[in-house]
């Protein structure tokens, strides 16, 4: 893994965040940092994503800010130019992987099947997003589809249906770098300004990872 993704793995949990208003960027960052979780995956599911990443990069550089749901080379370019330090996608698209490499952006494509993993490894990927993690079969599914590739030292970030209660089930697998969590900072929390709630959930996630990993 790249140095950036080693830092992601050290944290163990990546808040996956769809933020609608760029004005919420700094309060969000402060809530996450207050909770001891200095990382955020800002998804390109909203029009504000690039501006949010730019604000976080400029005003809260201590936060490890990544871009999620990168579906095109153009979005990869926008994310990199905004200052994202890593990127993820829900699926595997060779054009997107190539664009990330050209931009120098640490990138994890999404996989769900052995064929996806084969295609991603052929293009040099060693960290992948397992998505949608729970609907796709959970930890057991990932353990089984990943087994034929174990000798390659691949790592995964399962995302989609992961909760605080199931973090331990995922982190028990040696191939898991970190889990992606949408429960930490939800869109409705930011709409209502529940920064304290976000900080509390961030802290709970950090504490859970520490408990699991000892």
Tab-separated table of C-alpha atoms in Angstrom:
chain	number	residue	atom	x	y	z
A	1	UNK	CA	0.000	0.000	0.000
A	2	UNK	CA	1.013	3.609	-0.457
A	3	UNK	CA	2.077	5.657	2.536
A	4	UNK	CA	-1.289	7.398	2.466
A	5	UNK	CA	-3.182	4.119	2.666
A	6	UNK	CA	-0.894	2.931	5.452
A	7	UNK	CA	-2.147	5.944	7.406
A	8	UNK	CA	-5.722	4.996	6.507
A	9	UNK	CA	-5.117	1.449	7.741
A	10	UNK	CA	-3.645	2.747	10.992
A	11	UNK	CA	-6.901	4.585	11.706
A	12	UNK	CA	-9.018	1.528	10.874
A	13	UNK	CA	-12.244	3.391	10.078
A	14	UNK	CA	-13.001	5.759	7.203
A	15	UNK	CA	-16.096	7.965	7.581
A	16	UNK	CA	-17.897	7.925	4.216
A	17	UNK	CA	-19.621	11.274	3.862
A	18	UNK	CA	-22.058	12.802	1.366
A	19	UNK	CA	-21.995	16.506	2.184
A	20	UNK	CA	-24.417	18.861	0.444
A	21	UNK	CA	-23.215	22.270	1.639
A	22	UNK	CA	-19.566	23.365	1.469
A	23	UNK	CA	-20.215	25.613	4.471
A	24	UNK	CA	-20.409	22.444	6.548
A	25	UNK	CA	-16.888	21.344	5.602
A	26	UNK	CA	-14.940	22.919	8.451
A	27	UNK	CA	-17.500	22.134	11.208
A	28	UNK	CA	-17.487	18.542	9.970
A	29	UNK	CA	-13.700	18.378	10.093
A	30	UNK	CA	-13.632	19.850	13.578
A	31	UNK	CA	-16.188	17.307	14.803
A	32	UNK	CA	-14.194	14.394	13.386
A	33	UNK	CA	-10.943	15.733	14.818
A	34	UNK	CA	-12.597	16.289	18.194
A	35	UNK	CA	-13.557	12.629	18.108
A	36	UNK	CA	-9.977	11.634	17.334
A	37	UNK	CA	-10.776	10.414	13.814
A	38	UNK	CA	-8.656	12.506	11.492
A	39	UNK	CA	-9.944	11.205	8.174
A	40	UNK	CA	-12.879	11.693	5.816
A	41	UNK	CA	-13.948	10.221	2.486
A	42	UNK	CA	-15.967	12.933	0.751
A	43	UNK	CA	-18.101	11.253	-1.870
A	44	UNK	CA	-18.729	12.736	-5.295
A	45	UNK	CA	-22.438	12.057	-4.876
A	46	UNK	CA	-23.086	15.760	-4.368
A	47	UNK	CA	-22.199	18.871	-6.352
A	48	UNK	CA	-20.377	20.301	-3.341
A	49	UNK	CA	-17.782	17.509	-3.146
A	50	UNK	CA	-14.857	19.208	-4.897
A	51	UNK	CA	-15.357	22.473	-3.015
A	52	UNK	CA	-15.635	20.612	0.286
A	53	UNK	CA	-12.352	18.816	-0.383
A	54	UNK	CA	-10.686	22.092	-1.359
A	55	UNK	CA	-11.832	23.778	1.847
A	56	UNK	CA	-10.742	20.870	4.014
A	57	UNK	CA	-7.348	20.709	2.310
A	58	UNK	CA	-6.784	24.427	2.793
A	59	UNK	CA	-8.318	24.990	6.218
A	60	UNK	CA	-7.894	21.635	7.975
A	61	UNK	CA	-4.771	20.074	6.420
A	62	UNK	CA	-4.345	17.830	9.465
A	63	UNK	CA	-7.432	15.907	8.319
A	64	UNK	CA	-6.626	13.106	5.870
A	65	UNK	CA	-9.119	13.996	3.164
A	66	UNK	CA	-10.052	11.569	0.407
A	67	UNK	CA	-12.563	11.480	-2.420
A	68	UNK	CA	-15.113	8.719	-2.866
A	69	UNK	CA	-17.491	7.586	-5.606
A	70	UNK	CA	-15.028	8.552	-8.332
A	71	UNK	CA	-16.760	7.325	-11.469
A	72	UNK	CA	-14.845	9.086	-14.248
A	73	UNK	CA	-11.368	10.382	-15.080
A	74	UNK	CA	-12.804	13.897	-14.900
A	75	UNK	CA	-13.873	13.375	-11.300
A	76	UNK	CA	-10.448	11.971	-10.463
A	77	UNK	CA	-8.853	15.110	-11.887
A	78	UNK	CA	-11.255	17.346	-9.963
A	79	UNK	CA	-10.557	15.483	-6.725
A	80	UNK	CA	-6.797	15.648	-7.162
A	81	UNK	CA	-6.863	19.337	-8.071
A	82	UNK	CA	-9.015	20.049	-5.007
A	83	UNK	CA	-6.363	18.474	-2.795
A	84	UNK	CA	-7.659	14.957	-2.097
A	85	UNK	CA	-4.935	12.687	-0.762
A	86	UNK	CA	-6.636	9.435	-1.761
A	87	UNK	CA	-9.555	8.221	-3.834
A	88	UNK	CA	-11.979	5.318	-3.947
A	89	UNK	CA	-14.637	4.041	-6.316
A	90	UNK	CA	-17.577	1.643	-5.957
A	91	UNK	CA	-16.448	-0.377	-8.986
A	92	UNK	CA	-13.489	-1.127	-11.232
A	93	UNK	CA	-12.974	1.058	-14.295
A	94	UNK	CA	-9.525	0.858	-15.902
A	95	UNK	CA	-9.834	4.421	-17.194
A	96	UNK	CA	-10.414	5.704	-13.665
A	97	UNK	CA	-7.495	3.660	-12.282
A	98	UNK	CA	-5.241	5.056	-15.013
A	99	UNK	CA	-6.398	8.610	-14.343
A	100	UNK	CA	-5.633	8.228	-10.640
A	101	UNK	CA	-2.146	6.932	-11.432
A	102	UNK	CA	-1.542	9.831	-13.818
A	103	UNK	CA	-2.678	12.294	-11.128
A	104	UNK	CA	-0.499	10.667	-8.459
A	105	UNK	CA	-3.599	9.922	-6.397
A	106	UNK	CA	-3.531	6.874	-4.135
A	107	UNK	CA	-6.554	4.947	-5.342
A	108	UNK	CA	-8.669	1.928	-4.396
A	109	UNK	CA	-11.164	0.649	-6.985
A	110	UNK	CA	-14.294	-1.194	-5.940
A	111	UNK	CA	-14.578	-4.975	-6.275
A	112	UNK	CA	-17.254	-7.546	-5.498
A	113	UNK	CA	-16.207	-10.696	-7.392
A	114	UNK	CA	-13.042	-12.697	-8.113
A	115	UNK	CA	-13.138	-11.337	-11.663
A	116	UNK	CA	-13.144	-7.772	-10.335
A	117	UNK	CA	-10.141	-8.577	-8.155
A	118	UNK	CA	-8.302	-10.178	-11.086
A	119	UNK	CA	-8.849	-7.119	-13.267
A	120	UNK	CA	-7.762	-4.731	-10.513
A	121	UNK	CA	-4.613	-6.664	-9.659
A	122	UNK	CA	-3.700	-6.831	-13.353
A	123	UNK	CA	-3.675	-3.033	-13.340
A	124	UNK	CA	-1.423	-2.884	-10.312
A	125	UNK	CA	-3.989	-2.295	-7.555
A	126	UNK	CA	-3.192	-3.822	-4.180
A	127	UNK	CA	-5.844	-2.090	-2.073
A	128	UNK	CA	-9.491	-2.390	-3.058
A	129	UNK	CA	-12.872	-1.330	-1.785
A	130	UNK	CA	-15.192	-4.300	-1.187
A	131	UNK	CA	-18.609	-2.908	-2.085
A	132	UNK	CA	-21.422	-3.277	-1.187
A	133	UNK	CA	-19.882	-5.199	1.677
A	134	UNK	CA	-22.903	-6.559	3.552
A	135	UNK	CA	-25.287	-7.155	0.610
A	136	UNK	CA	-22.414	-8.872	-1.215
A	137	UNK	CA	-22.112	-11.484	1.522
A	138	UNK	CA	-20.265	-9.917	4.436
A	139	UNK	CA	-16.940	-11.007	5.939
A	140	UNK	CA	-17.412	-14.642	4.934
A	141	UNK	CA	-17.849	-13.714	1.285
A	142	UNK	CA	-14.773	-11.504	1.234
A	143	UNK	CA	-12.699	-14.151	3.001
A	144	UNK	CA	-13.655	-16.722	0.371
A	145	UNK	CA	-13.284	-14.635	-2.767
A	146	UNK	CA	-10.017	-13.193	-1.475
A	147	UNK	CA	-8.470	-16.563	-0.617
A	148	UNK	CA	-7.103	-17.343	-4.116
A	149	UNK	CA	-5.300	-13.979	-4.080
A	150	UNK	CA	-3.874	-14.209	-0.547
A	151	UNK	CA	-0.321	-14.724	-1.792
A	152	UNK	CA	-0.478	-11.282	-3.439
A	153	UNK	CA	-0.903	-9.509	-0.105
A	154	UNK	CA	-4.033	-7.657	-1.151
A	155	UNK	CA	-5.888	-5.445	1.305
A	156	UNK	CA	-9.527	-4.359	1.331
A	157	UNK	CA	-11.757	-1.600	2.690
A	158	UNK	CA	-15.267	-3.066	3.064
A	159	UNK	CA	-17.967	-0.425	2.721
A	160	UNK	CA	-21.732	-0.665	2.560
A	161	UNK	CA	-23.750	-1.828	5.539
A	162	UNK	CA	-20.853	-1.848	8.007
A	163	UNK	CA	-21.857	-0.639	11.481
A	164	UNK	CA	-20.119	-0.011	14.776
A	165	UNK	CA	-21.510	-3.325	15.997
A	166	UNK	CA	-19.929	-5.264	13.122
A	167	UNK	CA	-16.525	-3.559	12.908
A	168	UNK	CA	-14.920	-6.396	14.857
A	169	UNK	CA	-16.235	-9.007	12.403
A	170	UNK	CA	-14.403	-7.250	9.593
A	171	UNK	CA	-11.197	-6.299	11.363
A	172	UNK	CA	-10.805	-9.925	12.431
A	173	UNK	CA	-9.800	-10.658	8.836
A	174	UNK	CA	-6.074	-10.031	8.208
A	175	UNK	CA	-6.769	-8.716	4.713
A	176	UNK	CA	-8.845	-5.797	6.010
A	177	UNK	CA	-7.002	-2.465	6.010
A	178	UNK	CA	-9.936	-0.448	7.356
A	179	UNK	CA	-13.711	-0.302	7.149
A	180	UNK	CA	-15.794	2.415	5.528
A	181	UNK	CA	-18.612	3.743	7.666
A	182	UNK	CA	-21.574	5.904	6.699
A	183	UNK	CA	-22.983	5.924	10.232
A	184	UNK	CA	-20.453	8.386	11.662
A	185	UNK	CA	-21.431	11.541	9.770
A	186	UNK	CA	-24.772	11.244	8.032
A	187	UNK	CA	-26.244	13.824	5.692
A	188	UNK	CA	-29.104	14.509	8.072
A	189	UNK	CA	-26.637	15.151	10.914
A	190	UNK	CA	-24.956	17.883	8.908
A	191	UNK	CA	-28.264	19.375	7.834
A	192	UNK	CA	-29.284	19.684	11.492
A	193	UNK	CA	-25.843	20.782	12.689
A	194	UNK	CA	-25.398	17.798	14.990
A	195	UNK	CA	-21.626	18.198	15.196
A	196	UNK	CA	-21.565	16.886	18.763
A	197	UNK	CA	-23.241	13.673	17.630
A	198	UNK	CA	-20.694	13.251	14.850
A	199	UNK	CA	-17.843	13.786	17.299
A	200	UNK	CA	-19.356	11.242	19.673
A	201	UNK	CA	-19.731	8.599	16.957
A	202	UNK	CA	-16.208	9.310	15.706
A	203	UNK	CA	-14.840	8.775	19.195
A	204	UNK	CA	-16.814	5.553	19.588
A	205	UNK	CA	-15.364	4.256	16.317
A	206	UNK	CA	-11.811	5.124	17.359
A	207	UNK	CA	-12.285	3.464	20.734
A	208	UNK	CA	-13.740	0.347	19.110
A	209	UNK	CA	-10.789	-0.042	16.762
A	210	UNK	CA	-8.356	0.355	19.657
A	211	UNK	CA	-10.282	-2.237	21.651
A	212	UNK	CA	-10.227	-4.715	18.764
A	213	UNK	CA	-6.600	-4.231	17.874
A	214	UNK	CA	-5.398	-4.024	21.418
